[in-house]
Amino acid sequence: MGKSSKNSSRRSHLPYLHPISSLGNQTKIILCKNGCNFVGVKTMDWRQYIHSDPKILLGKPTVKGTRLSVEFLLGLFAAGWTEQQVLENYPTLTKEALRAVFAFTAECMREESLYTLPLLSEAG
């Protein structure tokens, strides 16, 4: 990062992001609520892979064509499963569908605000 260029003002503060011009037409500029710019984030359309149907798992978001919920798949990763393990154990899934799970979750989290509330015993 020691080199300075005229594009340096367009770079994000996150090292894995790239200037907008290098990512083509699928690039979005994402502004987080606290004002930091996520310039050059390449996103996917998760709607091709994730849907919600009240008749399937009470409407939980699932991967299309399966009964695998986003929540369940994230739980596997949280439990230490690798992408390879998930794909081997659920052969109907694709790498793109797993990527859509994370894209969907990221979008949901961008739209949420989380607050820390004191316990009743601490409020007094």
Tab-separated table of N, CA and C in Angstrom, residues 14-109:
chain	number	residue	atom	x	y	z
A	14	LEU	N	-11.140	-0.949	3.505
A	14	LEU	CA	-11.019	-2.383	3.690
A	14	LEU	C	-10.094	-2.942	2.607
A	15	PRO	N	-9.111	-3.752	2.963
A	15	PRO	CA	-8.084	-4.156	2.004
A	15	PRO	C	-8.559	-5.068	0.886
A	16	TYR	N	-9.662	-5.784	1.034
A	16	TYR	CA	-10.077	-6.716	0.003
A	16	TYR	C	-11.015	-6.094	-1.025
A	17	LEU	N	-11.299	-4.826	-0.894
A	17	LEU	CA	-12.165	-4.147	-1.847
A	17	LEU	C	-11.321	-3.439	-2.897
A	18	HIS	N	-11.883	-3.269	-4.067
A	18	HIS	CA	-11.158	-2.690	-5.185
A	18	HIS	C	-11.902	-1.481	-5.731
A	19	PRO	N	-11.207	-0.624	-6.476
A	19	PRO	CA	-11.901	0.529	-7.060
A	19	PRO	C	-13.062	0.080	-7.943
A	20	ILE	N	-14.063	0.912	-8.048
A	20	ILE	CA	-15.260	0.593	-8.826
A	20	ILE	C	-14.918	0.200	-10.255
A	21	SER	N	-13.995	0.884	-10.880
A	21	SER	CA	-13.724	0.652	-12.289
A	21	SER	C	-13.251	-0.766	-12.578
A	22	SER	N	-12.694	-1.474	-11.606
A	22	SER	CA	-12.163	-2.803	-11.869
A	22	SER	C	-13.196	-3.905	-11.729
A	23	LEU	N	-14.410	-3.595	-11.319
A	23	LEU	CA	-15.377	-4.646	-11.037
A	23	LEU	C	-16.520	-4.749	-12.037
A	24	GLY	N	-16.589	-3.895	-13.008
A	24	GLY	CA	-17.602	-4.044	-14.039
A	24	GLY	C	-18.975	-3.561	-13.628
A	25	ASN	N	-20.001	-4.065	-14.319
A	25	ASN	CA	-21.346	-3.523	-14.161
A	25	ASN	C	-22.124	-4.087	-12.986
A	26	GLN	N	-21.602	-5.061	-12.227
A	26	GLN	CA	-22.333	-5.607	-11.095
A	26	GLN	C	-21.944	-4.943	-9.783
A	27	THR	N	-21.210	-3.861	-9.848
A	27	THR	CA	-20.732	-3.197	-8.652
A	27	THR	C	-21.783	-2.256	-8.095
A	28	LYS	N	-21.930	-2.272	-6.780
A	28	LYS	CA	-22.788	-1.314	-6.101
A	28	LYS	C	-21.938	-0.542	-5.116
A	29	ILE	N	-22.297	0.688	-4.858
A	29	ILE	CA	-21.693	1.434	-3.769
A	29	ILE	C	-22.636	1.293	-2.593
A	30	ILE	N	-22.117	0.769	-1.508
A	30	ILE	CA	-22.935	0.539	-0.329
A	30	ILE	C	-22.540	1.543	0.736
A	31	LEU	N	-23.497	2.270	1.228
A	31	LEU	CA	-23.256	3.231	2.294
A	31	LEU	C	-23.805	2.663	3.583
A	32	CYS	N	-22.945	2.506	4.575
A	32	CYS	CA	-23.451	2.002	5.843
A	32	CYS	C	-24.047	3.160	6.629
A	33	LYS	N	-24.815	2.839	7.658
A	33	LYS	CA	-25.566	3.858	8.382
A	33	LYS	C	-24.696	4.886	9.078
A	34	ASN	N	-23.451	4.507	9.419
A	34	ASN	CA	-22.607	5.478	10.108
A	34	ASN	C	-21.804	6.329	9.132
A	35	GLY	N	-22.075	6.166	7.828
A	35	GLY	CA	-21.482	7.063	6.853
A	35	GLY	C	-20.225	6.560	6.180
A	36	CYS	N	-19.677	5.401	6.551
A	36	CYS	CA	-18.476	4.936	5.869
A	36	CYS	C	-18.872	4.398	4.496
A	37	ASN	N	-18.062	4.640	3.491
A	37	ASN	CA	-18.357	4.204	2.133
A	37	ASN	C	-17.685	2.868	1.867
A	38	PHE	N	-18.457	1.886	1.431
A	38	PHE	CA	-17.905	0.609	1.014
A	38	PHE	C	-17.826	0.670	-0.505
A	39	VAL	N	-16.770	1.267	-1.023
A	39	VAL	CA	-16.640	1.505	-2.448
A	39	VAL	C	-16.155	0.232	-3.133
A	40	GLY	N	-16.805	-0.131	-4.206
A	40	GLY	CA	-16.347	-1.243	-5.015
A	40	GLY	C	-16.743	-2.605	-4.504
A	41	VAL	N	-17.788	-2.707	-3.708
A	41	VAL	CA	-18.233	-4.003	-3.219
A	41	VAL	C	-18.991	-4.697	-4.340
A	42	LYS	N	-18.509	-5.854	-4.747
A	42	LYS	CA	-19.183	-6.620	-5.783
A	42	LYS	C	-20.260	-7.469	-5.119
A	43	THR	N	-21.485	-7.305	-5.535
A	43	THR	CA	-22.594	-8.014	-4.915
A	43	THR	C	-23.241	-8.944	-5.928
A	44	MET	N	-24.063	-9.831	-5.429
A	44	MET	CA	-24.804	-10.729	-6.310
A	44	MET	C	-26.285	-10.558	-6.035
A	45	ASP	N	-27.099	-11.033	-6.960
A	45	ASP	CA	-28.541	-10.988	-6.760
A	45	ASP	C	-28.956	-12.276	-6.063
A	46	TRP	N	-29.068	-12.216	-4.745
A	46	TRP	CA	-29.414	-13.401	-3.963
A	46	TRP	C	-30.825	-13.887	-4.247
A	47	ARG	N	-31.670	-13.023	-4.818
A	47	ARG	CA	-33.070	-13.376	-5.076
A	47	ARG	C	-33.216	-14.532	-6.065
A	48	GLN	N	-32.187	-14.802	-6.837
A	48	GLN	CA	-32.208	-15.949	-7.756
A	48	GLN	C	-32.118	-17.263	-6.996
A	49	TYR	N	-31.636	-17.222	-5.760
A	49	TYR	CA	-31.353	-18.440	-5.000
A	49	TYR	C	-32.145	-18.566	-3.696
A	50	ILE	N	-32.555	-17.459	-3.115
A	50	ILE	CA	-33.206	-17.458	-1.797
A	50	ILE	C	-34.648	-16.992	-1.954
A	51	HIS	N	-35.569	-17.682	-1.282
A	51	HIS	CA	-36.963	-17.246	-1.311
A	51	HIS	C	-37.647	-17.645	-0.005
A	52	SER	N	-38.844	-17.157	0.149
A	52	SER	CA	-39.641	-17.463	1.333
A	52	SER	C	-41.023	-17.899	0.874
A	53	ASP	N	-41.443	-19.069	1.347
A	53	ASP	CA	-42.755	-19.603	1.013
A	53	ASP	C	-43.417	-20.041	2.313
A	54	PRO	N	-44.583	-19.493	2.637
A	54	PRO	CA	-45.240	-19.846	3.895
A	54	PRO	C	-45.488	-21.352	4.057
A	55	LYS	N	-45.499	-22.091	2.965
A	55	LYS	CA	-45.730	-23.534	3.016
A	55	LYS	C	-44.448	-24.329	3.291
A	56	ILE	N	-43.314	-23.658	3.270
A	56	ILE	CA	-42.028	-24.330	3.503
A	56	ILE	C	-41.382	-23.725	4.740
A	57	LEU	N	-41.192	-24.531	5.759
A	57	LEU	CA	-40.550	-24.115	7.015
A	57	LEU	C	-41.160	-22.830	7.585
A	58	LEU	N	-42.475	-22.734	7.515
A	58	LEU	CA	-43.224	-21.586	8.060
A	58	LEU	C	-42.771	-20.246	7.487
A	59	GLY	N	-42.269	-20.262	6.259
A	59	GLY	CA	-41.882	-19.022	5.597
A	59	GLY	C	-40.466	-18.559	5.850
A	60	LYS	N	-39.672	-19.376	6.547
A	60	LYS	CA	-38.270	-18.989	6.740
A	60	LYS	C	-37.589	-18.877	5.376
A	61	PRO	N	-36.651	-17.944	5.217
A	61	PRO	CA	-35.913	-17.873	3.950
A	61	PRO	C	-35.145	-19.176	3.724
A	62	THR	N	-35.327	-19.759	2.539
A	62	THR	CA	-34.664	-21.015	2.191
A	62	THR	C	-33.997	-20.891	0.825
A	63	VAL	N	-33.099	-21.826	0.551
A	63	VAL	CA	-32.512	-21.925	-0.779
A	63	VAL	C	-33.576	-22.536	-1.683
A	64	LYS	N	-33.823	-21.904	-2.816
A	64	LYS	CA	-34.861	-22.380	-3.735
A	64	LYS	C	-34.632	-23.841	-4.097
A	65	GLY	N	-35.720	-24.599	-4.145
A	65	GLY	CA	-35.649	-25.999	-4.520
A	65	GLY	C	-35.218	-26.928	-3.393
A	66	THR	N	-35.053	-26.376	-2.187
A	66	THR	CA	-34.646	-27.186	-1.043
A	66	THR	C	-35.517	-26.820	0.150
A	67	ARG	N	-35.310	-27.550	1.224
A	67	ARG	CA	-35.902	-27.195	2.515
A	67	ARG	C	-34.782	-26.771	3.464
A	68	LEU	N	-33.717	-26.231	2.916
A	68	LEU	CA	-32.572	-25.784	3.706
A	68	LEU	C	-32.704	-24.291	3.955
A	69	SER	N	-32.903	-23.930	5.223
A	69	SER	CA	-33.077	-22.516	5.547
A	69	SER	C	-31.724	-21.810	5.630
A	70	VAL	N	-31.784	-20.513	5.415
A	70	VAL	CA	-30.592	-19.672	5.571
A	70	VAL	C	-30.050	-19.830	6.986
A	71	GLU	N	-30.937	-19.814	7.951
A	71	GLU	CA	-30.562	-19.967	9.354
A	71	GLU	C	-29.808	-21.279	9.586
A	72	PHE	N	-30.307	-22.386	9.038
A	72	PHE	CA	-29.681	-23.694	9.204
A	72	PHE	C	-28.279	-23.702	8.589
A	73	LEU	N	-28.160	-23.169	7.379
A	73	LEU	CA	-26.858	-23.174	6.708
A	73	LEU	C	-25.845	-22.303	7.442
A	74	LEU	N	-26.273	-21.137	7.911
A	74	LEU	CA	-25.364	-20.296	8.699
A	74	LEU	C	-24.944	-21.016	9.974
A	75	GLY	N	-25.869	-21.766	10.573
A	75	GLY	CA	-25.554	-22.535	11.770
A	75	GLY	C	-24.485	-23.581	11.518
A	76	LEU	N	-24.512	-24.203	10.337
A	76	LEU	CA	-23.468	-25.171	10.003
A	76	LEU	C	-22.099	-24.501	9.969
A	77	PHE	N	-22.027	-23.331	9.339
A	77	PHE	CA	-20.755	-22.604	9.288
A	77	PHE	C	-20.331	-22.154	10.680
A	78	ALA	N	-21.282	-21.713	11.473
A	78	ALA	CA	-20.972	-21.294	12.847
A	78	ALA	C	-20.449	-22.468	13.673
A	79	ALA	N	-20.897	-23.679	13.335
A	79	ALA	CA	-20.442	-24.879	14.046
A	79	ALA	C	-19.097	-25.392	13.524
A	80	GLY	N	-18.550	-24.715	12.529
A	80	GLY	CA	-17.219	-25.075	12.047
A	80	GLY	C	-17.185	-25.848	10.741
A	81	TRP	N	-18.334	-26.077	10.125
A	81	TRP	CA	-18.335	-26.781	8.851
A	81	TRP	C	-17.659	-25.924	7.788
A	82	THR	N	-17.010	-26.571	6.842
A	82	THR	CA	-16.398	-25.866	5.722
A	82	THR	C	-17.368	-25.861	4.545
A	83	GLU	N	-17.092	-25.030	3.575
A	83	GLU	CA	-17.908	-24.995	2.362
A	83	GLU	C	-17.927	-26.384	1.712
A	84	GLN	N	-16.777	-27.030	1.653
A	84	GLN	CA	-16.691	-28.350	1.053
A	84	GLN	C	-17.572	-29.364	1.787
A	85	GLN	N	-17.564	-29.322	3.107
A	85	GLN	CA	-18.396	-30.241	3.883
A	85	GLN	C	-19.887	-30.004	3.616
A	86	VAL	N	-20.288	-28.753	3.554
A	86	VAL	CA	-21.696	-28.431	3.296
A	86	VAL	C	-22.091	-28.928	1.907
A	87	LEU	N	-21.264	-28.651	0.909
A	87	LEU	CA	-21.590	-29.053	-0.459
A	87	LEU	C	-21.610	-30.575	-0.619
A	88	GLU	N	-20.706	-31.264	0.076
A	88	GLU	CA	-20.685	-32.728	-0.002
A	88	GLU	C	-21.906	-33.349	0.682
A	89	ASN	N	-22.338	-32.773	1.793
A	89	ASN	CA	-23.466	-33.316	2.540
A	89	ASN	C	-24.823	-32.905	1.969
A	90	TYR	N	-24.860	-31.839	1.218
A	90	TYR	CA	-26.101	-31.355	0.603
A	90	TYR	C	-25.839	-31.116	-0.880
A	91	PRO	N	-25.790	-32.201	-1.663
A	91	PRO	CA	-25.377	-32.101	-3.069
A	91	PRO	C	-26.285	-31.264	-3.959
A	92	THR	N	-27.492	-30.933	-3.508
A	92	THR	CA	-28.350	-30.066	-4.318
A	92	THR	C	-27.905	-28.603	-4.251
A	93	LEU	N	-27.060	-28.271	-3.276
A	93	LEU	CA	-26.556	-26.899	-3.157
A	93	LEU	C	-25.414	-26.656	-4.126
A	94	THR	N	-25.265	-25.405	-4.516
A	94	THR	CA	-24.135	-24.986	-5.348
A	94	THR	C	-23.342	-23.927	-4.597
A	95	LYS	N	-22.133	-23.667	-5.072
A	95	LYS	CA	-21.332	-22.600	-4.465
A	95	LYS	C	-22.060	-21.265	-4.565
A	96	GLU	N	-22.738	-21.052	-5.690
A	96	GLU	CA	-23.471	-19.794	-5.879
A	96	GLU	C	-24.614	-19.666	-4.881
A	97	ALA	N	-25.299	-20.771	-4.596
A	97	ALA	CA	-26.387	-20.735	-3.616
A	97	ALA	C	-25.856	-20.408	-2.226
A	98	LEU	N	-24.697	-20.971	-1.878
A	98	LEU	CA	-24.098	-20.647	-0.573
A	98	LEU	C	-23.677	-19.184	-0.522
A	99	ARG	N	-23.130	-18.688	-1.609
A	99	ARG	CA	-22.760	-17.273	-1.662
A	99	ARG	C	-24.000	-16.401	-1.490
A	100	ALA	N	-25.117	-16.845	-2.072
A	100	ALA	CA	-26.378	-16.098	-1.947
A	100	ALA	C	-26.850	-16.057	-0.498
A	101	VAL	N	-26.611	-17.131	0.258
A	101	VAL	CA	-26.969	-17.146	1.684
A	101	VAL	C	-26.265	-16.003	2.396
A	102	PHE	N	-24.979	-15.827	2.124
A	102	PHE	CA	-24.222	-14.762	2.775
A	102	PHE	C	-24.615	-13.384	2.243
A	103	ALA	N	-24.900	-13.279	0.948
A	103	ALA	CA	-25.332	-11.992	0.385
A	103	ALA	C	-26.670	-11.572	0.987
A	104	PHE	N	-27.588	-12.524	1.123
A	104	PHE	CA	-28.889	-12.257	1.738
A	104	PHE	C	-28.709	-11.795	3.183
A	105	THR	N	-27.889	-12.517	3.931
A	105	THR	CA	-27.662	-12.178	5.343
A	105	THR	C	-27.006	-10.811	5.476
A	106	ALA	N	-26.038	-10.529	4.620
A	106	ALA	CA	-25.370	-9.223	4.666
A	106	ALA	C	-26.367	-8.099	4.413
A	107	GLU	N	-27.247	-8.282	3.440
A	107	GLU	CA	-28.247	-7.250	3.162
A	107	GLU	C	-29.197	-7.074	4.340
A	108	CYS	N	-29.614	-8.180	4.941
A	108	CYS	CA	-30.491	-8.094	6.113
A	108	CYS	C	-29.810	-7.345	7.249
A	109	MET	N	-28.545	-7.634	7.479
A	109	MET	CA	-27.826	-6.995	8.579
A	109	MET	C	-27.603	-5.508	8.319
